[in-house]
Amino acid sequence: MSLLDLPDELIVFIASELNFEDLLRLQQVCSRLHGVVQSDSALQYALELRVAGMIDNPASRLVPGERLRILRAKEEAWRSLDLSDRRSIALNHNPSGIYDLTGGTLLLGERRHSENLTGTDAVHTINLHSAFSHANEEDTRALWSNIDLGKQVIDVGLAIQEHDLIALVTYSYVHEAQLIASVDIHLLKHSTGQPHPAAAKPVLHFENIYYLPGHCSIMLEISGDTLCFLLNNYFPFVNADPVTLVVYNWKTGEPKVGQKRLYSDPTMFNSFVLLSPDTVVLPIIPTNALEICQFADELAVSHPSDSTSDKETNTSTRPPQIPVLKTTCTLQLPLLHPGALVLRMTCRCEPNPRGPFSSATHADRAVPFYSNPENAVMILHLHIRLAIGVTRVYTMIVHRSSLLKITQDALERRRNEETASPATEDSPAAELEDEYRSVDEHPDIEDAVEDVPHVPGAFYNPPHDTDQRAPRRARHQHATGVEDDDTDDDEEAVTMQWENWGPAVTRWFADELAGTRWITTTCGQRFVRVRSDGRLRVYDFNQLSTKRYLHLRSLHGEPFGALPGESILERQCFEWSQKLDADGEDSDEDGEGEGEDSGVNSTGEDGIGDEEGAVVLQMNPERRVKVVLGTTMVADPSAWEAPPQSALPYIETSLVSPDEYESVLLDEDIIVGLKMDGNGRHIQEVVLHRVGGPIA
């Protein structure tokens, strides 16, 4: 008996066990199998999920056919960038500088005394989709939930869909005259505001530290059972450990790994991204690099055992030993121009990775699917002070999966080199570049295959031949003046220069300061921003979806670029970071480069033109779509030693912004527009644009 002798129902059952590539091949065997796959909504839903970069929510109440309809509607709406489904949210409180946006939930802090410039007294959350069930803006006031612990809140973390968890970091003075405060992490059930039942220790005491409001920044992220906590203490007098990173198991309340760095300036790194529940990436300012740290293996490290007598006397009093987080791979960023000052690096990758489905403590039945965290893009903002006296912001986009693959390949290659003859020096990024560029054989997918704290210092970037390429120990001592006992261990980390890993898997943009104040501008493989020209832009870095879209346009006899407002860039081009006057000087009159003209360029709307400087975009006043397949170079000789090249393909869709937003945020299928007061410090209005209609 052959496969074709089976009834369609059994063929569908067998096909449902196939992976994405095999399912595509199956429908190419013959017309009958093609018809079986095409006619079954569950199989089509599985294919569309993969192409859209989504994963299914098994807890959803919807049948596969309805999930497929919603998914296709939303993907089509993103292509056309339909923002007509609009709602405004009324605010019940005076927002502070704390905010978060994830899992369909918007969180805003509350500052009860508006004259204060710092401090958060409570937090308020709202489910964004629920706002669309109310036509009247005033009716949305009742949708806000309030959590008030009676303490000052420094930062928050959310894991709504996976655990119904909200983590609040608070401080309270234990010796107010000496400015010594207790910093604690409160683990609460978001839906009730009560201690989370899965947390053995609902309150995690971090430390008692010297604390001055406005001189400390905290960041935390939650992934599976992992809670990663970063403290940067800018206390001006006593600061033994200005940078502390601790990874907890939030369910047990015990720390997994920890790290303290005795750098002379606490701004050495002030953000991080979880690549997986056991891997974190740290953007390091002094070395202008990304450090990849993996801590799964370190949990099994056995510490030197004490003598029997020591165990008998010290077990009850000695605090548990915490393994030290170690760097396994260092990825260098493009070399800076001598004299450039890196002021800040901030990063984000949304959504966070999830733990095993069995470890989730909450089932969100309202959402049929969500973005696949493994394929999400990380955004990295670099704030650079130039020798010419201006500050500019540059943004890098890279897939989370690319960073993991490059790290894994580099470590594997080193292991092979240690056990065999030296391997060829093929870059692991080359495989990814081939994957992005390849044309698949399958016709159906290609068919197929808180207010920002004051930063007291910055790091000078000396010429690369004396520092950036120096041994790690030398760089460490140069930046800190401290010789770390752990540096020998860190020397085992694999180091990759920018040109060996970055150009094929990243995309760089010259950015504007106002838009980069808010970091929650990516979700999944999309990135959204508004520019000073008044246009709202959505960038889609989904490689599979892009290839299929271009191929289907060609099959239908309407190749991309044939319609008004469409353009495709396949050649090498420059993106200018700033307009220059005839003398080659910066044209900003205020000398700061942080006004509306910052990031505007000489080649047109986005500064991308061909080598002769011609504008690529057709100037259609309404919707514009641009496909960028070629290599772009950020041309700013005062910031970079050589123009950073990047070639990660993307589709950019833009239209005139529906309103005057200072910035726009993104969460799954909702774009959040923010209107600020005249000083640009407080949110005055929140506007939601839902893409593709309701989720149920």
Coordinates of C-alpha atoms in Angstrom, one line a residue, residues 12-497:
V12 CA -3.6 15.0 6.7
F13 CA -2.8 13.2 10.0
I14 CA 0.6 12.1 8.7
A15 CA 1.3 15.5 7.1
S16 CA 0.6 17.2 10.4
E17 CA 3.7 15.5 11.8
L18 CA 6.0 16.9 9.1
N19 CA 8.2 19.8 9.5
F20 CA 7.9 23.0 7.4
E21 CA 10.3 22.0 4.6
D22 CA 8.9 18.4 4.3
L23 CA 5.4 19.7 4.2
L24 CA 6.3 22.0 1.3
R25 CA 7.9 19.1 -0.6
L26 CA 4.9 16.8 0.1
Q27 CA 2.5 19.1 -1.8
Q28 CA 4.8 19.1 -4.8
V29 CA 4.7 15.3 -5.3
C30 CA 1.5 15.2 -7.2
S31 CA -1.7 17.1 -7.8
R32 CA -3.6 15.0 -5.2
L33 CA -1.2 15.7 -2.4
H34 CA -1.0 19.3 -3.4
G35 CA -4.8 19.5 -3.2
V36 CA -4.9 17.8 0.2
V37 CA -2.4 20.2 1.7
Q38 CA -4.0 23.2 0.1
S39 CA -7.5 22.3 1.3
D40 CA -6.8 21.5 4.9
S41 CA -6.9 24.6 7.1
A42 CA -4.7 23.1 9.8
L43 CA -1.9 22.4 7.4
Q44 CA -2.2 25.8 5.8
Y45 CA -2.2 27.4 9.2
A46 CA 1.0 25.6 10.0
L47 CA 2.6 26.9 6.8
E48 CA 1.4 30.4 7.2
L49 CA 2.6 30.6 10.8
R50 CA 6.1 29.7 9.7
V51 CA 6.1 32.3 6.9
A52 CA 4.7 35.0 9.1
G53 CA 7.3 34.3 11.9
M54 CA 4.6 33.4 14.4
I55 CA 4.0 30.5 16.7
D56 CA 0.7 29.0 17.7
N57 CA -0.9 29.5 21.1
P58 CA -2.2 26.0 22.0
A59 CA -4.4 27.4 24.7
S60 CA -6.5 29.4 22.2
R61 CA -10.2 28.6 21.9
L62 CA -10.3 29.2 18.2
V63 CA -10.3 26.4 15.6
P64 CA -7.5 26.3 13.0
G65 CA -9.6 27.7 10.2
E66 CA -10.4 30.8 12.2
R67 CA -6.8 31.3 13.3
L68 CA -5.8 31.0 9.7
R69 CA -8.3 33.7 8.7
I70 CA -7.1 36.1 11.4
L71 CA -3.4 35.5 10.5
R72 CA -3.9 36.2 6.8
A73 CA -5.9 39.3 7.5
K74 CA -3.3 40.7 9.8
E75 CA -0.4 40.0 7.4
E76 CA -2.3 41.6 4.6
A77 CA -3.0 44.7 6.7
W78 CA 0.7 45.0 7.6
R79 CA 1.5 45.0 3.9
S80 CA -0.9 47.9 3.2
L81 CA -0.3 49.5 6.6
D82 CA -3.9 50.1 7.3
L83 CA -4.1 52.3 10.5
S84 CA -7.8 53.2 10.3
D85 CA -8.8 51.1 13.3
R86 CA -7.9 53.8 15.9
R87 CA -8.7 54.4 19.6
S88 CA -7.5 56.9 22.1
I89 CA -7.0 55.9 25.7
A90 CA -7.9 58.3 28.5
L91 CA -5.3 58.5 31.3
N92 CA -6.3 58.3 35.0
H93 CA -3.0 59.5 36.4
N94 CA 0.1 61.6 35.8
P95 CA 2.5 59.3 34.0
S96 CA 6.1 58.9 35.3
G97 CA 9.2 57.8 33.4
I98 CA 8.5 54.1 33.9
Y99 CA 6.7 52.2 31.1
D100 CA 6.6 48.8 29.4
L101 CA 4.7 47.3 26.5
T102 CA 4.5 43.5 26.0
G103 CA 1.9 40.8 25.5
G104 CA -0.9 43.1 24.7
T105 CA -0.4 45.1 28.0
L106 CA 0.7 48.7 28.3
L107 CA 2.2 49.7 31.7
L108 CA 2.7 53.3 32.8
G109 CA 4.1 54.5 36.1
E110 CA 2.3 57.1 38.2
R111 CA 3.9 60.2 39.7
R112 CA 1.5 61.8 42.1
H113 CA 3.4 65.1 42.5
S114 CA 3.8 66.4 39.0
E115 CA 6.4 69.0 40.1
N116 CA 8.8 66.1 40.8
L117 CA 11.2 65.1 38.1
T118 CA 11.8 61.6 39.4
G119 CA 10.0 59.0 41.3
T120 CA 7.2 56.5 40.6
D121 CA 4.5 55.9 43.3
A122 CA 2.4 53.2 41.6
V123 CA 1.9 51.5 38.3
H124 CA -1.1 51.3 36.0
T125 CA -1.8 48.6 33.3
I126 CA -4.3 48.3 30.6
N127 CA -5.1 45.5 28.1
L128 CA -4.8 47.2 24.7
H129 CA -7.3 45.0 22.8
S130 CA -10.0 45.8 25.4
A131 CA -9.8 49.5 24.5
F132 CA -11.3 48.7 21.1
S133 CA -14.5 47.5 22.6
H134 CA -15.2 51.0 23.8
A135 CA -16.1 53.7 21.2
N136 CA -15.9 56.5 23.7
E137 CA -12.4 57.5 25.0
E138 CA -13.8 58.3 28.5
D139 CA -15.0 54.8 28.8
T140 CA -11.5 53.5 28.7
R141 CA -10.7 55.0 32.1
A142 CA -12.3 52.0 33.8
L143 CA -10.0 49.6 32.0
W144 CA -6.9 50.6 33.9
S145 CA -5.7 48.5 36.8
N146 CA -3.6 50.0 39.6
I147 CA -0.9 48.4 41.7
D148 CA 0.3 50.4 44.7
L149 CA 2.8 48.8 47.1
G150 CA 3.3 51.9 49.2
K151 CA 6.9 52.1 48.1
Q152 CA 8.8 53.9 45.4
V153 CA 9.1 51.9 42.2
I154 CA 12.4 51.9 40.3
D155 CA 11.6 49.5 37.4
V156 CA 9.2 46.8 36.3
G157 CA 9.2 43.5 34.3
L158 CA 6.3 41.8 32.7
A159 CA 5.6 38.2 31.6
I160 CA 1.9 38.4 31.1
Q161 CA 1.2 35.7 28.5
E162 CA 3.5 33.1 30.0
H163 CA 3.0 33.6 33.7
D164 CA 0.5 36.4 34.4
L165 CA 3.5 37.9 36.2
I166 CA 4.5 41.5 37.0
A167 CA 7.8 42.2 38.8
L168 CA 8.1 45.5 40.6
V169 CA 11.5 46.7 41.9
T170 CA 11.1 49.1 44.8
Y171 CA 13.4 50.9 47.3
S172 CA 12.9 52.0 50.9
Y173 CA 15.4 53.7 53.1
V174 CA 16.7 51.7 56.1
H175 CA 19.2 54.4 57.0
E176 CA 17.8 57.6 55.4
A177 CA 20.4 59.9 56.8
Q178 CA 23.1 57.7 55.2
L179 CA 21.1 57.2 52.0
I180 CA 21.2 53.4 52.5
A181 CA 18.1 51.8 50.9
S182 CA 16.8 48.2 50.6
V183 CA 16.2 47.2 47.0
D184 CA 13.5 44.5 46.6
I185 CA 11.8 42.7 43.7
H186 CA 8.1 42.0 44.3
L187 CA 6.7 39.1 42.2
L188 CA 2.9 39.6 41.7
K189 CA 0.1 38.0 39.8
H190 CA -0.9 40.7 37.3
S191 CA -4.6 39.9 37.2
T192 CA -5.0 40.1 41.0
G193 CA -2.1 42.3 42.2
Q194 CA -1.4 39.7 44.9
P195 CA 1.8 37.7 45.5
H196 CA 2.4 35.2 42.6
P197 CA 1.5 31.7 43.8
A198 CA 4.3 30.1 41.8
A199 CA 7.0 32.2 43.6
A200 CA 8.4 30.5 46.7
K201 CA 9.7 33.9 47.7
P202 CA 7.2 36.6 46.6
V203 CA 9.7 39.3 47.6
L204 CA 13.4 38.9 46.6
H205 CA 15.7 41.1 48.6
F206 CA 18.5 42.2 46.3
E207 CA 20.8 44.3 48.6
N208 CA 21.0 47.3 50.8
I209 CA 22.8 49.9 48.7
Y210 CA 23.7 53.6 48.7
Y211 CA 20.8 55.1 46.8
L212 CA 20.0 58.6 45.5
P213 CA 16.9 59.0 43.4
G214 CA 17.8 59.8 39.8
H215 CA 21.3 58.3 40.2
C216 CA 20.4 54.6 39.7
S217 CA 19.0 52.6 36.8
I218 CA 17.6 49.1 36.9
M219 CA 16.6 46.8 34.2
L220 CA 15.0 43.3 34.5
E221 CA 13.6 40.8 32.0
I222 CA 11.8 37.5 32.5
S223 CA 12.2 34.4 30.3
G224 CA 10.7 31.1 31.5
D225 CA 11.9 30.6 35.1
T226 CA 14.7 33.1 34.6
L227 CA 14.7 36.7 35.9
C228 CA 17.7 38.7 34.9
F229 CA 18.3 41.8 37.0
L230 CA 20.8 44.6 36.2
L231 CA 21.7 47.5 38.5
N232 CA 23.7 50.6 37.5
N233 CA 24.4 52.7 40.6
Y234 CA 25.6 56.3 39.8
F235 CA 25.8 57.2 43.5
P236 CA 28.4 60.0 43.6
F237 CA 30.2 59.2 46.8
V238 CA 30.5 55.5 47.7
N239 CA 30.2 53.0 44.9
A240 CA 32.1 49.8 45.4
D241 CA 30.1 47.8 42.9
P242 CA 28.6 50.2 40.4
V243 CA 27.5 47.4 37.9
T244 CA 25.8 44.3 39.2
L245 CA 24.0 41.6 37.1
V246 CA 22.2 38.8 38.9
V247 CA 20.2 36.0 37.3
Y248 CA 17.5 34.5 39.5
N249 CA 15.2 31.5 39.2
W250 CA 12.1 33.6 40.2
K251 CA 10.1 30.5 41.1
T252 CA 12.6 29.3 43.8
G253 CA 13.9 32.8 44.6
E254 CA 17.5 31.5 44.4
P255 CA 20.2 33.2 42.2
K256 CA 21.6 31.2 39.3
V257 CA 24.6 33.3 38.5
G258 CA 25.9 36.7 39.3
Q259 CA 28.5 39.3 38.2
K260 CA 29.9 42.5 39.6
R261 CA 32.3 44.7 37.7
L262 CA 34.5 47.1 39.4
Y263 CA 34.7 49.6 36.6
S264 CA 35.5 53.2 37.3
D265 CA 32.3 54.3 35.6
P266 CA 28.9 52.6 36.2
T267 CA 27.8 53.2 32.6
M268 CA 30.0 50.3 31.3
F269 CA 26.8 48.5 30.2
N270 CA 23.3 49.6 31.2
S271 CA 21.1 47.2 29.2
F272 CA 20.9 43.6 28.0
V273 CA 18.9 41.2 26.0
L274 CA 18.0 37.6 26.8
L275 CA 18.8 35.5 23.7
S276 CA 17.4 32.4 25.5
P277 CA 16.5 31.5 29.1
D278 CA 20.2 30.7 29.6
T279 CA 22.0 33.2 27.3
V280 CA 22.3 36.9 27.6
V281 CA 24.0 39.5 25.4
L282 CA 25.6 42.6 27.0
P283 CA 26.5 45.7 24.9
I284 CA 29.8 46.8 26.5
I285 CA 30.6 50.5 26.0
P286 CA 34.4 50.6 26.8
T287 CA 35.2 47.8 24.3
N288 CA 32.5 48.7 21.7
A289 CA 31.4 45.1 21.6
L290 CA 28.6 42.6 22.3
E291 CA 29.4 40.0 25.0
I292 CA 27.5 36.8 24.8
C293 CA 27.2 35.0 28.1
Q294 CA 25.8 31.5 28.6
F295 CA 25.1 30.2 32.1
A296 CA 23.4 26.9 31.6
D297 CA 26.7 24.9 32.1
E298 CA 27.8 27.0 35.0
L299 CA 24.8 25.9 37.1
A300 CA 26.4 22.5 37.4
V301 CA 29.8 23.9 38.6
S302 CA 30.8 22.2 41.8
H303 CA 32.6 24.5 44.2
P304 CA 35.6 23.3 46.1
S305 CA 34.3 21.3 49.1
D306 CA 35.2 22.3 52.6
S307 CA 36.6 20.0 55.2
T308 CA 34.1 18.1 57.4
S309 CA 34.7 20.4 60.3
D310 CA 34.1 23.5 58.1
K311 CA 30.8 22.1 56.9
E312 CA 29.7 21.4 60.4
T313 CA 30.4 24.9 61.6
N314 CA 29.7 27.0 58.6
T315 CA 26.8 25.5 56.6
S316 CA 24.2 27.3 58.6
T317 CA 25.8 30.7 58.4
R318 CA 27.6 30.8 55.1
P319 CA 25.7 32.4 52.2
P320 CA 25.4 30.2 49.1
Q321 CA 28.1 30.5 46.5
I322 CA 26.8 31.9 43.2
P323 CA 28.6 31.0 40.0
V324 CA 30.1 34.0 38.2
L325 CA 28.6 34.8 34.8
K326 CA 31.3 34.4 32.2
T327 CA 31.6 35.6 28.6
T328 CA 31.7 32.8 26.0
C329 CA 31.8 35.0 22.8
T330 CA 32.6 38.6 22.1
L331 CA 31.3 40.2 18.9
Q332 CA 33.1 43.5 18.0
L333 CA 31.0 46.3 16.6
P334 CA 32.3 48.6 13.8
L335 CA 35.4 50.6 14.7
L336 CA 34.7 54.1 15.9
H337 CA 36.6 57.2 14.7
P338 CA 39.4 58.2 17.0
G339 CA 38.1 60.7 19.5
A340 CA 34.5 59.5 19.4
L341 CA 32.7 59.2 22.7
V342 CA 30.2 56.4 23.3
L343 CA 27.6 57.9 25.7
R344 CA 25.1 55.1 25.9
M345 CA 24.1 51.8 24.4
T346 CA 20.5 50.6 24.8
C347 CA 19.0 47.4 23.5
R348 CA 15.7 45.5 23.4
C349 CA 14.3 42.3 21.8
E350 CA 10.6 41.6 22.1
P351 CA 9.1 39.2 22.9
N352 CA 11.3 37.5 25.4
P353 CA 12.1 33.8 24.9
R354 CA 9.7 31.4 26.5
G355 CA 10.5 28.4 28.7
P356 CA 9.1 24.9 28.1
F357 CA 5.3 25.0 27.6
S358 CA 5.0 22.8 30.7
S359 CA 6.7 25.5 32.9
A360 CA 4.2 28.2 32.0
T361 CA 1.9 29.2 34.9
H362 CA -0.7 30.9 32.9
A363 CA -2.8 30.1 29.8
D364 CA -3.8 33.1 27.6
R365 CA -6.8 31.9 25.7
A366 CA -7.6 35.2 23.9
V367 CA -4.6 35.3 21.6
P368 CA -4.5 32.7 18.7
F369 CA -0.8 33.2 18.0
Y370 CA 2.1 35.4 18.8
S371 CA 5.5 36.4 17.4
N372 CA 8.2 33.7 17.6
P373 CA 10.8 34.9 20.1
E374 CA 13.6 32.9 18.4
N375 CA 13.2 34.9 15.2
A376 CA 12.7 38.3 16.8
V377 CA 15.0 41.2 16.0
M378 CA 17.1 43.0 18.5
I379 CA 17.4 46.7 18.3
L380 CA 20.6 48.4 19.5
H381 CA 20.9 52.2 19.8
L382 CA 24.4 53.8 20.0
H383 CA 24.6 57.4 21.3
I384 CA 27.9 58.8 20.1
R385 CA 29.4 62.1 20.9
L386 CA 31.6 63.3 18.0
A387 CA 34.7 65.4 18.1
I388 CA 32.9 68.1 16.1
G389 CA 30.7 68.7 19.1
V390 CA 27.4 67.0 18.1
T391 CA 25.7 63.8 19.4
R392 CA 24.3 61.3 16.9
V393 CA 22.3 58.1 17.4
Y394 CA 22.8 55.0 15.2
T395 CA 20.6 52.0 15.3
M396 CA 21.5 48.4 14.5
I397 CA 19.0 45.6 13.8
V398 CA 19.9 41.9 14.1
H399 CA 17.9 38.7 14.6
R400 CA 18.2 37.0 17.9
S401 CA 18.6 33.7 16.1
S402 CA 21.6 35.1 14.1
L403 CA 23.5 36.1 17.3
L404 CA 22.8 32.6 18.8
K405 CA 23.9 30.8 15.6
I406 CA 27.1 32.9 15.2
T407 CA 28.0 32.3 18.8
Q408 CA 27.3 28.5 18.5
D409 CA 29.2 28.2 15.3
A410 CA 32.2 30.2 16.6
L411 CA 32.4 28.0 19.7
E412 CA 32.1 24.8 17.6
R413 CA 34.8 26.0 15.3
R414 CA 37.1 26.7 18.2
R415 CA 36.5 23.2 19.6
N416 CA 37.2 21.7 16.2
E417 CA 40.4 23.7 15.9
E418 CA 41.5 22.5 19.3
T419 CA 41.1 18.9 18.4
A420 CA 42.1 18.9 14.7
S421 CA 44.0 20.9 12.1
P422 CA 43.0 24.5 11.8
A423 CA 39.7 24.9 10.0
T424 CA 39.0 27.2 7.1
E425 CA 38.3 30.7 8.0
D426 CA 34.8 30.8 6.5
S427 CA 32.7 33.3 8.5
P428 CA 29.6 31.7 10.2
A429 CA 27.7 34.8 9.0
A430 CA 28.4 33.7 5.4
E431 CA 25.9 30.8 5.9
L432 CA 23.3 33.2 7.1
E433 CA 24.0 35.5 4.1
D434 CA 23.6 32.6 1.7
E435 CA 20.3 31.7 3.5
Y436 CA 19.0 35.3 3.1
R437 CA 20.1 35.5 -0.6
S438 CA 19.2 32.0 -1.8
V439 CA 16.2 31.5 -4.1
D440 CA 14.2 28.6 -2.9
E441 CA 13.0 25.9 -5.3
H442 CA 9.5 25.6 -3.9
P443 CA 6.9 27.7 -5.8
D444 CA 4.4 28.0 -2.9
I445 CA 6.8 29.8 -0.5
E446 CA 8.9 31.5 -2.7
D447 CA 6.8 30.0 -2.5
A448 CA 9.0 28.1 0.2
V449 CA 12.1 27.8 2.1
E450 CA 11.9 56.0 34.5
D451 CA 13.2 59.1 33.4
V452 CA 16.6 58.4 32.0
P453 CA 19.1 59.0 34.8
H454 CA 22.0 61.3 34.4
V455 CA 25.0 59.7 32.8
P456 CA 28.1 61.0 34.7
G457 CA 30.7 59.9 32.2
A458 CA 31.4 58.4 28.8
F459 CA 34.2 56.4 27.3
Y460 CA 36.8 57.7 25.0
N461 CA 37.5 55.5 22.0
P462 CA 41.2 55.6 21.2
P463 CA 42.7 54.6 17.8
H464 CA 41.9 51.0 17.1
D465 CA 45.4 49.9 16.5
T466 CA 46.3 50.7 20.1
D467 CA 43.2 49.6 22.0
Q468 CA 40.3 47.9 20.2
R469 CA 42.4 45.1 18.8
A470 CA 44.5 44.8 22.0
P471 CA 44.3 41.7 24.2
R472 CA 41.3 41.6 26.4
R473 CA 43.3 42.1 29.6
A474 CA 44.9 45.2 28.3
R475 CA 41.5 46.7 27.2
H476 CA 40.1 45.8 30.6
Q477 CA 42.9 47.5 32.5
H478 CA 42.8 50.5 30.2
A479 CA 39.0 51.1 30.8
T480 CA 39.0 50.4 34.5
G481 CA 42.4 50.6 36.0
V482 CA 41.6 47.4 37.8
E483 CA 43.1 44.0 37.1
D484 CA 40.4 41.5 37.5
D485 CA 41.2 38.0 38.8
D486 CA 38.6 36.6 36.4
T487 CA 40.2 38.0 33.3
D488 CA 42.2 34.9 32.6
D489 CA 39.0 32.9 32.5
D490 CA 37.4 35.5 30.2
E491 CA 40.4 35.2 27.8
E492 CA 38.8 31.9 26.7
A493 CA 36.0 33.7 25.1
V494 CA 35.9 33.6 21.3
T495 CA 36.4 37.1 19.8
M496 CA 35.1 37.9 16.3
Q497 CA 35.9 41.1 14.5

